[in-house]
XYZ file of C-alpha atoms in Angstrom:
715
model
C -39.308 5.384 -42.811
C -36.451 5.240 -40.308
C -35.133 1.968 -41.772
C -35.179 3.462 -45.266
C -33.247 6.482 -44.024
C -30.595 4.272 -42.380
C -30.366 2.190 -45.546
C -29.868 5.342 -47.592
C -27.113 6.515 -45.224
C -25.304 3.182 -45.540
C -25.579 3.159 -49.351
C -24.153 6.678 -49.511
C -21.415 5.712 -47.047
C -20.327 2.697 -49.108
C -20.408 4.780 -52.291
C -18.212 7.411 -50.658
C -15.737 4.776 -49.462
C -15.413 3.330 -52.976
C -15.034 6.807 -54.451
C -12.181 7.685 -52.050
C -10.225 4.432 -52.099
C -6.910 5.675 -50.681
C -8.601 7.604 -47.884
C -10.718 4.556 -47.015
C -7.694 2.254 -47.075
C -5.699 4.508 -44.730
C -8.619 4.956 -42.368
C -9.526 1.278 -42.207
C -5.872 0.173 -41.925
C -5.117 2.565 -39.078
C -8.254 1.648 -37.164
C -7.834 -2.097 -37.780
C -4.226 -2.147 -36.561
C -5.114 -0.067 -33.506
C -8.184 -2.135 -32.623
C -6.305 -5.429 -33.167
C -3.541 -4.284 -30.817
C -6.131 -3.131 -28.291
C -7.999 -6.449 -28.581
C -4.856 -8.506 -27.978
C -3.983 -6.447 -24.912
C -7.534 -6.687 -23.544
C -7.452 -10.495 -23.911
C -4.182 -10.580 -21.937
C -5.549 -8.269 -19.219
C -8.814 -10.237 -18.946
C -6.830 -13.466 -18.607
C -4.657 -11.998 -15.829
C -7.701 -10.749 -13.918
C -9.434 -14.138 -14.187
C -6.869 -16.138 -12.185
C -8.418 -18.584 -9.695
C -11.935 -17.286 -10.430
C -12.858 -20.732 -11.767
C -12.915 -21.977 -8.166
C -16.412 -21.473 -6.672
C -14.743 -21.158 -3.260
C -12.239 -18.537 -4.444
C -13.587 -15.651 -2.355
C -13.518 -17.811 0.810
C -9.965 -19.146 0.492
C -7.048 -17.459 2.258
C -3.388 -18.370 2.501
C -1.248 -17.928 5.651
C 2.056 -16.255 4.773
C 4.998 -15.008 6.826
C 7.021 -11.825 7.228
C 10.123 -12.737 9.251
C 12.914 -10.329 10.124
C 15.311 -12.286 12.310
C 18.965 -13.178 12.536
C 20.004 -10.471 10.101
C 17.689 -11.690 7.349
C 14.316 -10.424 6.181
C 12.118 -13.060 4.536
C 8.675 -12.558 3.023
C 7.451 -16.112 2.638
C 4.581 -17.779 0.808
C 5.230 -20.872 2.931
C 4.669 -21.592 6.617
C 5.278 -24.467 9.020
C 3.296 -27.685 8.681
C 1.511 -27.014 11.979
C -0.051 -23.666 10.982
C -3.006 -25.144 9.077
C -3.997 -27.685 11.752
C -3.616 -25.098 14.537
C -5.760 -22.545 12.702
C -8.488 -25.134 12.078
C -8.419 -26.219 15.737
C -8.534 -22.734 17.273
C -10.598 -20.766 14.745
C -14.137 -22.110 14.129
C -14.485 -20.093 10.926
C -12.161 -22.570 9.169
C -14.261 -25.106 7.256
C -11.326 -27.002 5.745
C -7.612 -26.632 5.088
C -4.999 -28.080 2.780
C -1.188 -28.033 2.670
C 1.191 -28.496 -0.246
C 4.850 -29.462 -0.089
C 6.875 -28.901 -3.234
C 10.055 -30.925 -3.677
C 10.794 -29.913 -7.260
C 10.646 -32.238 -10.230
C 10.330 -36.031 -10.068
C 11.392 -38.820 -12.397
C 8.319 -40.911 -13.145
C 7.540 -44.082 -15.091
C 4.838 -46.711 -15.257
C 5.494 -49.824 -13.207
C 6.416 -53.096 -14.881
C 7.690 -51.666 -18.160
C 11.216 -51.148 -19.410
C 11.036 -47.519 -20.367
C 12.794 -44.265 -19.803
C 11.736 -42.097 -16.891
C 9.800 -38.937 -17.650
C 10.629 -35.726 -15.823
C 7.495 -34.298 -14.212
C 7.642 -30.696 -12.986
C 4.184 -30.222 -11.481
C 4.254 -32.605 -8.523
C 2.993 -31.736 -5.031
C 2.491 -33.558 -1.759
C -1.008 -32.658 -0.591
C -3.473 -33.336 2.201
C -6.520 -35.519 1.563
C -8.707 -32.386 1.747
C -7.347 -31.065 -1.566
C -10.591 -31.561 -3.494
C -12.625 -29.841 -0.754
C -10.599 -26.664 -1.135
C -9.977 -26.956 -4.886
C -13.110 -28.687 -6.245
C -11.794 -30.027 -9.531
C -13.947 -32.648 -11.188
C -12.749 -36.137 -10.254
C -13.208 -38.358 -13.309
C -12.228 -41.638 -11.669
C -11.960 -42.480 -7.967
C -13.326 -41.006 -4.739
C -12.417 -37.353 -4.140
C -12.770 -37.673 -0.353
C -10.770 -40.870 0.128
C -8.219 -40.920 -2.690
C -5.384 -39.293 -0.694
C -6.109 -40.676 2.769
C -3.608 -43.550 2.584
C 0.210 -43.366 2.336
C 1.823 -43.866 -1.082
C -1.317 -43.000 -3.019
C -1.431 -40.511 -5.878
C -4.140 -38.644 -7.768
C -3.163 -37.695 -11.312
C -4.507 -35.257 -13.885
C -6.419 -36.437 -16.933
C -3.548 -35.527 -19.256
C -1.124 -37.639 -17.201
C -3.572 -40.546 -17.087
C -3.689 -40.482 -20.880
C 0.092 -40.092 -21.052
C 0.948 -43.093 -18.865
C -2.126 -45.341 -19.160
C -3.941 -44.294 -22.381
C -7.139 -43.292 -20.534
C -8.424 -42.268 -17.070
C -10.332 -45.551 -16.779
C -7.149 -47.576 -17.327
C -5.190 -45.549 -14.742
C -7.139 -46.364 -11.585
C -5.318 -48.877 -9.378
C -2.136 -48.781 -11.460
C 1.336 -48.112 -10.026
C 3.639 -45.212 -10.863
C 7.313 -45.488 -9.893
C 8.875 -42.231 -8.711
C 12.615 -41.678 -8.432
C 13.198 -45.308 -9.538
C 12.199 -46.836 -6.199
C 9.030 -45.273 -4.769
C 5.817 -47.087 -5.741
C 2.653 -44.970 -5.671
C -0.816 -46.331 -6.425
C -3.153 -44.233 -8.587
C -6.385 -43.750 -6.630
C -8.013 -40.922 -8.601
C -7.931 -39.085 -11.921
C -9.059 -35.453 -12.016
C -9.597 -32.953 -14.790
C -6.595 -30.799 -15.658
C -6.382 -27.572 -13.698
C -7.541 -24.493 -15.624
C -4.684 -22.490 -17.109
C -5.762 -19.445 -15.108
C -4.705 -21.002 -11.788
C -1.852 -19.615 -9.700
C -0.367 -23.114 -9.603
C -0.585 -26.278 -11.669
C -0.360 -29.834 -10.406
C -0.371 -33.054 -12.428
C 0.571 -35.501 -9.661
C -0.882 -35.136 -6.158
C 1.055 -37.305 -3.702
C -0.606 -38.183 -0.401
C 0.811 -36.237 2.558
C -0.235 -39.074 4.867
C 2.840 -40.712 6.395
C 5.194 -37.938 5.330
C 8.292 -38.020 7.560
C 8.888 -34.272 7.403
C 5.414 -33.566 8.778
C 5.766 -36.208 11.496
C 9.165 -34.878 12.627
C 8.389 -31.171 12.359
C 8.966 -29.202 15.595
C 5.622 -27.939 16.971
C 6.527 -24.290 16.375
C 5.065 -21.829 13.894
C 8.348 -20.121 13.043
C 10.236 -23.257 12.037
C 10.541 -25.313 8.863
C 8.567 -22.882 6.727
C 8.115 -25.190 3.742
C 4.362 -25.659 3.323
C 1.952 -23.706 1.136
C -1.220 -23.731 3.219
C -4.787 -22.783 2.293
C -7.761 -22.216 4.598
C -11.322 -22.543 3.299
C -13.596 -20.367 5.423
C -17.252 -21.008 6.161
C -19.872 -19.128 4.168
C -20.745 -15.784 5.686
C -17.361 -15.338 7.395
C -16.251 -11.714 7.674
C -12.825 -12.028 6.024
C -11.353 -8.871 7.538
C -12.504 -9.783 11.051
C -11.110 -13.287 10.593
C -7.741 -11.866 9.539
C -7.551 -10.019 12.861
C -8.348 -13.205 14.781
C -5.672 -15.062 12.849
C -3.131 -12.308 13.593
C -3.889 -12.630 17.307
C -3.490 -16.417 17.138
C -0.191 -16.111 15.276
C 1.173 -13.655 17.865
C 0.294 -16.158 20.583
C 1.992 -19.031 18.741
C 5.099 -16.999 17.891
C 5.302 -16.092 21.571
C 5.490 -19.818 22.361
C 8.254 -20.220 19.768
C 10.233 -17.345 21.301
C 9.918 -18.799 24.777
C 10.705 -22.413 23.867
C 13.437 -21.890 21.258
C 15.073 -18.634 22.339
C 14.247 -18.470 26.038
C 12.811 -14.970 25.724
C 9.547 -13.171 25.001
C 8.152 -11.871 21.745
C 8.152 -8.350 23.189
C 11.876 -8.554 23.965
C 12.611 -9.767 20.441
C 10.612 -6.930 18.908
C 12.554 -4.400 21.014
C 15.629 -5.377 18.973
C 13.802 -4.605 15.711
C 13.335 -8.283 14.908
C 9.957 -9.927 14.411
C 8.036 -12.859 12.958
C 4.539 -12.067 11.750
C 2.028 -14.293 10.045
C -0.909 -12.883 8.131
C -3.518 -14.001 5.605
C -3.565 -13.391 1.883
C -6.712 -13.748 -0.225
C -6.232 -16.457 -2.826
C -7.633 -14.163 -5.528
C -4.793 -11.711 -4.780
C -1.970 -14.222 -5.196
C -1.375 -14.039 -8.943
C -1.282 -10.261 -9.325
C -0.519 -8.919 -5.847
C 1.933 -11.387 -4.301
C 5.692 -10.936 -4.392
C 6.588 -13.628 -1.884
C 8.999 -16.549 -1.992
C 8.690 -19.295 -2.983
C 5.579 -19.358 -5.133
C 4.306 -22.547 -6.728
C 4.500 -20.869 -10.148
C 5.599 -17.462 -11.458
C 3.062 -14.754 -10.680
C 1.895 -11.817 -12.723
C 1.979 -8.213 -11.569
C -0.913 -5.802 -11.192
C 1.364 -2.966 -12.337
C 1.747 -4.651 -15.702
C -2.035 -5.011 -15.959
C -2.448 -1.271 -15.408
C 0.398 -0.461 -17.810
C -1.034 -2.628 -20.577
C -4.539 -1.302 -19.979
C -3.176 2.218 -20.436
C -1.287 1.164 -23.587
C -4.490 -0.356 -25.033
C -6.440 2.832 -24.310
C -3.696 4.996 -25.823
C -3.410 2.896 -28.986
C -7.185 2.979 -29.492
C -7.154 6.726 -28.882
C -4.319 7.171 -31.388
C -6.266 5.169 -33.986
C -9.367 7.324 -33.414
C -7.319 10.517 -33.602
C -5.857 9.207 -36.842
C -9.418 8.829 -38.181
C -10.291 12.398 -37.144
C -7.108 13.749 -38.712
C -7.848 12.137 -42.063
C -11.478 13.296 -41.978
C -10.663 16.909 -41.118
C -7.842 16.883 -43.689
C -10.491 16.182 -46.338
C -12.744 18.978 -45.081
C -12.010 21.307 -47.989
C -12.688 18.479 -50.441
C -16.121 17.802 -48.958
C -17.032 21.425 -48.235
C -18.824 21.978 -51.548
C -20.761 18.726 -51.079
C -21.964 20.008 -47.698
C -22.810 23.426 -49.148
C -24.846 21.980 -52.017
C -26.790 19.677 -49.691
C -27.656 22.592 -47.405
C -28.719 24.792 -50.349
C -30.939 21.945 -51.582
C -32.643 21.797 -48.181
C -30.547 19.253 -46.353
C -30.817 19.553 -42.586
C -27.726 19.533 -40.405
C -29.015 16.474 -38.515
C -29.242 14.571 -41.819
C -25.651 15.521 -42.662
C -24.480 14.406 -39.220
C -26.309 11.105 -39.723
C -24.625 10.586 -43.082
C -21.126 11.285 -41.743
C -21.689 9.097 -38.675
C -22.934 6.271 -40.900
C -19.716 6.547 -42.908
C -17.651 6.321 -39.738
C -19.760 3.345 -38.575
C -19.135 1.464 -41.824
C -15.404 2.173 -41.574
C -15.390 1.111 -37.899
C -17.336 -2.100 -38.650
C -14.962 -3.094 -41.447
C -11.969 -2.175 -39.265
C -13.279 -4.229 -36.318
C -13.872 -7.266 -38.552
C -10.365 -6.927 -39.983
C -8.946 -6.398 -36.460
C -10.523 -9.653 -35.242
C -8.967 -11.459 -38.209
C -5.546 -9.906 -37.489
C -5.794 -10.852 -33.799
C -6.774 -14.448 -34.645
C -3.866 -14.836 -37.070
C -1.439 -13.263 -34.572
C -2.676 -15.324 -31.603
C -0.108 -18.200 -31.785
C 2.740 -15.669 -31.922
C 1.136 -13.588 -29.161
C 0.748 -16.673 -26.947
C 4.482 -17.328 -27.169
C 5.259 -13.661 -26.589
C 3.165 -13.329 -23.420
C 3.838 -16.817 -22.062
C 0.100 -17.215 -21.424
C -2.266 -19.823 -22.848
C -4.510 -17.284 -24.574
C -7.178 -18.013 -27.195
C -9.806 -16.121 -29.151
C -13.077 -16.392 -27.159
C -15.257 -17.288 -30.148
C -17.969 -18.898 -28.005
C -18.260 -16.004 -25.546
C -21.380 -13.853 -25.891
C -19.608 -11.149 -23.889
C -16.893 -11.069 -26.559
C -19.359 -10.465 -29.399
C -21.411 -7.939 -27.431
C -18.197 -6.095 -26.561
C -17.165 -6.024 -30.224
C -20.569 -4.631 -31.210
C -20.457 -2.002 -28.487
C -16.840 -1.252 -29.368
C -17.768 -0.698 -33.008
C -20.423 1.847 -32.024
C -18.081 3.514 -29.531
C -15.228 3.794 -32.031
C -17.534 5.176 -34.734
C -18.821 7.844 -32.320
C -15.393 8.597 -30.858
C -13.622 8.728 -34.206
C -16.426 10.068 -36.372
C -18.222 12.376 -33.968
C -15.960 15.406 -34.290
C -15.620 15.252 -38.108
C -19.410 14.825 -38.443
C -20.218 17.913 -36.375
C -17.250 19.801 -37.859
C -18.227 19.237 -41.508
C -21.967 19.691 -40.972
C -21.339 23.122 -39.413
C -19.981 24.683 -42.632
C -21.848 27.809 -43.792
C -23.353 26.959 -47.194
C -23.009 30.454 -48.764
C -19.343 30.898 -47.723
C -18.528 27.366 -48.825
C -20.000 27.887 -52.299
C -17.968 31.084 -52.567
C -14.847 29.003 -51.824
C -14.198 30.621 -48.438
C -12.990 27.508 -46.566
C -9.289 28.218 -46.331
C -7.613 27.073 -43.118
C -10.197 24.382 -42.360
C -8.143 21.545 -43.804
C -4.660 20.246 -43.148
C -3.416 23.479 -41.591
C -6.078 23.501 -38.884
C -4.702 24.142 -35.408
C -6.809 21.441 -33.811
C -5.530 18.791 -36.177
C -1.949 19.869 -35.506
C -2.562 19.504 -31.793
C -3.931 15.989 -32.359
C -0.834 15.012 -34.341
C 1.425 16.308 -31.563
C -0.622 14.392 -28.995
C -0.371 11.180 -31.046
C 3.383 11.313 -31.313
C 3.824 12.366 -27.692
C 2.099 9.165 -26.592
C 4.093 7.071 -29.067
C 7.411 8.564 -27.989
C 6.489 8.034 -24.321
C 5.857 4.330 -25.023
C 9.176 3.995 -26.838
C 11.070 5.755 -24.005
C 9.406 3.518 -21.393
C 10.461 0.468 -23.404
C 14.033 1.728 -23.617
C 14.111 2.167 -19.835
C 12.950 -1.435 -19.332
C 15.675 -2.758 -21.617
C 18.247 -0.516 -19.957
C 17.360 -2.112 -16.620
C 17.596 -5.583 -18.169
C 21.000 -4.721 -19.606
C 22.134 -3.624 -16.139
C 20.997 -6.977 -14.749
C 22.750 -8.930 -17.485
C 26.049 -7.081 -17.106
C 26.142 -6.699 -13.304
C 28.875 -8.640 -11.537
C 27.286 -11.524 -9.677
C 30.235 -12.790 -7.663
C 30.544 -15.911 -9.823
C 31.142 -16.685 -13.499
C 27.847 -17.767 -15.033
C 29.011 -18.254 -18.658
C 30.330 -21.497 -20.095
C 28.739 -23.639 -17.387
C 26.403 -26.529 -18.209
C 24.103 -27.817 -15.467
C 23.177 -31.490 -15.628
C 19.642 -31.963 -14.310
C 18.554 -34.956 -12.222
C 22.136 -35.945 -11.390
C 20.824 -37.755 -8.307
C 19.157 -40.314 -10.604
C 22.594 -41.805 -11.299
C 23.332 -42.341 -7.618
C 27.069 -42.758 -7.036
C 27.544 -43.171 -10.786
C 27.394 -39.392 -11.057
C 30.960 -39.289 -9.746
C 32.010 -41.744 -12.460
C 30.431 -39.449 -15.043
C 32.223 -36.484 -13.511
C 35.611 -38.219 -13.769
C 34.925 -39.265 -17.363
C 34.030 -35.699 -18.309
C 37.204 -34.341 -16.702
C 39.171 -36.457 -19.190
C 37.647 -34.303 -21.928
C 40.096 -31.527 -22.832
C 37.201 -29.099 -23.300
C 36.052 -29.492 -19.664
C 38.006 -27.305 -17.258
C 36.358 -28.366 -13.978
C 33.232 -30.032 -12.596
C 31.286 -30.207 -9.352
C 28.343 -32.201 -7.974
C 25.905 -30.422 -5.665
C 22.209 -29.811 -5.231
C 23.040 -26.209 -4.342
C 23.845 -24.013 -7.318
C 23.306 -20.245 -7.648
C 20.036 -20.648 -9.553
C 16.403 -20.113 -8.473
C 15.312 -22.796 -6.011
C 13.204 -23.332 -2.904
C 15.809 -23.398 -0.125
C 15.211 -22.923 3.580
C 17.477 -21.094 6.009
C 18.818 -22.571 9.221
C 19.600 -20.711 12.430
C 23.302 -20.531 13.326
C 24.665 -19.398 16.666
C 27.961 -18.629 18.413
C 27.172 -21.168 21.125
C 25.120 -24.313 21.660
C 21.844 -22.469 22.126
C 19.674 -19.836 20.509
C 19.070 -16.355 21.764
C 17.856 -13.196 20.134
C 21.305 -11.571 20.172
C 23.546 -14.231 18.616
C 21.292 -16.149 16.213
C 21.783 -15.626 12.475
C 19.551 -17.035 9.766
C 21.526 -18.362 6.814
C 21.652 -20.881 4.008
C 23.566 -24.131 4.526
C 24.823 -25.636 1.280
C 26.395 -29.064 0.841
C 29.182 -28.846 -1.741
C 32.398 -30.617 -2.712
C 35.964 -29.398 -2.924
C 35.834 -28.222 -6.555
C 32.680 -26.141 -6.138
C 34.253 -22.674 -5.879
C 36.673 -23.320 -8.734
C 33.956 -24.570 -11.087
C 31.684 -21.600 -10.439
C 34.447 -19.008 -10.489
C 33.944 -17.800 -6.913
C 36.754 -16.037 -5.070
C 38.088 -16.577 -1.558
C 38.288 -13.307 0.386
C 39.911 -14.789 3.523
C 41.264 -18.175 4.517
C 41.288 -21.085 2.083
C 39.194 -23.436 -0.017
C 38.214 -26.970 0.999
C 40.971 -29.583 0.910
C 39.688 -33.187 0.692
C 43.047 -34.408 2.045
C 42.370 -32.714 5.408
C 40.096 -34.856 7.577
C 39.194 -31.848 9.729
C 37.537 -30.187 6.730
C 34.550 -32.491 7.227
C 33.438 -30.059 9.950
C 34.939 -27.020 8.279
C 32.775 -24.400 6.607
C 33.225 -21.514 4.216
C 30.915 -18.574 4.864
C 30.210 -15.542 2.723
C 31.085 -11.965 3.674
C 27.493 -11.197 4.675
C 27.482 -14.099 7.154
C 30.800 -12.963 8.646
C 29.400 -9.474 9.145
C 26.129 -10.663 10.703
C 27.948 -13.048 13.052
C 30.106 -10.128 14.201
C 33.448 -11.780 13.384
C 36.274 -9.296 12.825
C 38.582 -12.222 12.024
C 36.337 -15.174 11.090
C 39.016 -17.776 10.347
C 39.065 -20.434 13.079
C 35.867 -19.193 14.732
C 33.218 -21.726 15.791
C 29.594 -21.725 14.693
C 26.794 -23.995 15.905
C 23.667 -25.228 14.177
C 21.074 -27.717 15.479
C 20.884 -31.062 13.729
C 17.904 -31.335 11.400
C 16.468 -34.232 13.417
C 16.090 -32.499 16.770
C 12.695 -32.762 18.461
C 11.024 -29.877 20.276
C 13.375 -27.385 21.931
C 16.996 -28.056 20.837
C 19.318 -29.155 23.639
C 23.060 -28.364 23.681
C 23.838 -31.860 22.395
C 21.563 -31.249 19.383
C 23.975 -28.619 18.063
C 26.775 -29.431 15.604
C 30.064 -27.537 15.948
C 31.524 -26.159 12.717
C 34.811 -24.307 12.170
C 35.230 -21.465 9.681
C 38.149 -22.173 7.311
C 37.389 -19.555 4.662
C 35.285 -16.596 3.613
C 34.011 -16.412 0.031
C 33.224 -13.096 -1.618
C 29.506 -12.338 -1.643
C 27.639 -13.642 -4.693
C 24.025 -13.515 -5.852
C 22.157 -16.820 -5.832
C 18.658 -15.348 -6.072
C 17.107 -12.378 -7.830
C 19.038 -9.107 -7.906
C 15.894 -7.579 -6.436
C 16.897 -9.237 -3.150
C 19.825 -8.414 -0.914
C 22.561 -11.027 -0.654
C 21.796 -13.268 2.299
C 24.057 -15.054 4.756
C 25.361 -18.411 3.581
C 27.713 -21.166 4.641
C 29.100 -24.064 2.621
C 30.027 -27.431 4.058
C 31.576 -30.501 2.500
C 28.907 -33.122 1.977
C 27.002 -35.284 -0.430
C 24.245 -33.551 -2.380
C 23.744 -35.101 -5.802
C 20.821 -33.102 -7.119
C 22.754 -31.358 -9.878
C 26.151 -31.380 -11.534
C 27.918 -28.431 -13.165
C 30.643 -28.501 -15.810
C 32.774 -25.523 -16.797
C 33.988 -25.786 -20.369
C 35.872 -23.823 -22.989
C 33.536 -21.461 -24.807
C 33.917 -22.764 -28.357
C 33.278 -26.408 -27.457
C 29.632 -26.281 -26.359
C 28.200 -28.868 -28.766
C 31.093 -31.256 -28.253
C 30.708 -31.089 -24.452
C 26.937 -31.667 -24.643
C 27.438 -34.658 -26.946
C 30.058 -36.107 -24.588
C 27.782 -35.574 -21.584
C 24.881 -37.321 -23.283
C 27.051 -40.250 -24.400
C 28.428 -40.790 -20.890
C 24.992 -40.393 -19.324
C 23.381 -42.977 -21.602
C 26.219 -45.433 -21.087
C 25.720 -45.258 -17.309
C 21.926 -45.093 -17.166
C 20.075 -45.486 -20.483
C 16.677 -45.586 -18.762
C 17.084 -42.088 -17.289
C 16.223 -39.018 -19.406
C 19.186 -36.818 -20.305
C 18.467 -33.184 -19.485
C 20.688 -30.125 -19.200
C 20.585 -26.330 -19.090
C 23.039 -23.462 -19.042
C 23.788 -21.581 -15.836
C 23.487 -18.144 -17.450
C 20.099 -19.037 -18.964
C 18.832 -20.304 -15.597
C 19.809 -17.019 -13.976
C 18.213 -15.021 -16.806
C 14.895 -16.857 -16.280
C 14.390 -14.860 -13.092
C 13.882 -11.796 -15.302
C 11.785 -13.465 -17.981
C 8.714 -11.442 -16.995
C 10.553 -8.129 -17.394
C 11.957 -9.322 -20.726
C 8.466 -10.156 -21.966
C 7.018 -6.877 -20.722
C 9.756 -4.872 -22.431
C 9.284 -6.719 -25.709
C 5.486 -6.378 -25.658
C 5.646 -2.676 -24.767
C 8.206 -2.114 -27.532
C 6.074 -3.839 -30.170
C 2.936 -1.922 -29.246
C 4.950 1.300 -29.050
C 6.126 0.788 -32.641
C 2.554 -0.009 -33.695
C 1.391 3.272 -32.171
C 4.014 5.126 -34.240
C 2.877 3.275 -37.381
C -0.766 4.181 -36.781
C 0.204 7.794 -36.093
C 2.120 7.963 -39.378
C -0.938 6.772 -41.315
C -2.713 9.955 -40.237
C -0.131 12.357 -41.622
């Protein structure tokens, strides 16, 4: 009996839809577009919330991070000293295992014994042998416990094994050559890291034998270059452990203050300076961490909330659109309702019929929405920068769609069903239904609500793009346009200077410089500078130390505020430095030119002695310029003549871009045909820091326009 009644409702619903083709088309189109947009957003949000959840240890992994306000600089760091992990494991019994990473940027890689061009690999990390204890990826070939215990051994991902050796089985025991001269033996092949990981690594280099680790001073607040992870024992109270770690870090920082600065932590904190280490849950890294440097760009929980709200609003707009169209047809269906009631039709039966119509519309709209989302997925993947896919095999996905269909049919069809079924049959048959259709006050309020939401989305998008325009037009302190950066310049060795001279013969090239330090995003550590051959809390300043050559400022369009530029003809300039205005202010120099600054040599052991300090003389002050995100204040910086061949930059005349690139490639291949030619533009590198905001603005704008379109369908 019940099944027959439902069948009758559905037959009547389909008949009504065919009879009112335009109405059905508008209703289904509006709902389908709204649900498709909502579905795409939900897939993005679900992906963001799933980061690192693949790891069965995820809830027990924490990361030591640092908040250091010292020497005029405030750093919030995702990296700590190499000694932090071992010390924590030694002093805190809750630590089951630990693992450190050291990122040194990209590497040039090739298979040993073959004449072939190097391949640039971005995802390369030095790691401890405990990596697979903390991050239990499946090891396809090799021994997970022993594969990274020996120096010069490497574990590679499955995709890289197939890339270099055709298969994981063929890779084991083979040699990879890094940077043209380092031979690393493949001792394991592991499955590729899931895309929802806060970092990706394709080559894991053994940390065993690493010189930086061996020579690191035994202090927590020095050489913060290591991403460190602690795996805690099962049953550990995370919050209680965080307090124990904070107490341990205060003790260790106290040792650093005493040994390096000759003072106490309490005295340092009286000056407003501090160094604090705390723990961050690994599951919070992707959406809640805004530290530097991260192993990969993070997301932002604010964007998750914003997009969740947009999805809810778009779905609400689509449902309101359905209600508007249904109530607009109220006068047209009033006589139908009146006749049914006169013939004995119960109100509950009428409600059932109208709800069945809304269910059929919702079901068709959901099916169409899934099709739209699937077709749009490749475009949406590029737009979001996430490796998203339709979860066809997920039972949760299909159950959610079924529940969503019922919810939408109730949400969108509930009011019209109760509204239409409430008509008085006698008044309706007399034609007394004026004012219940398009002119209804409730429907007008819904239309206003729809467009209010749509306009709010459009305004929010405009504000995002206004901020991006401010970033793009703000003066940076250097000229970022018409500069080509040559990647991997170090691969040429001293030949890079030959290439530079050849390029300067090109009339389109105005100037060129070779340096590993360019004003683009990079993982760079500060050093502590002082006014004398020792550290103390009152005269130490934390600043960058860049190795440059004499044409650096000219090539990058930087301006001297005081003093002069480097002169290679002056022998004394080998110990001369140019500092920025921020450094001059923090050092307290009213007249910086000729002043002395001291910095300990990188190779000092333990507490630096007076003879460990290098004396440098200020010859110039450069105007402040941004080398990191505009979200950060400009930090102190000094430049010194020296060899640093990581990158090369060429300033050229604007109209000659293609000709300059072609000339660069020709010269590169003539000097080193086995090395891959790779370049980028300085302005594009700087813009990449705001790629997330650019994506967010674009996505919000697109969904804002969709909300307007859906709203218009209900008019």
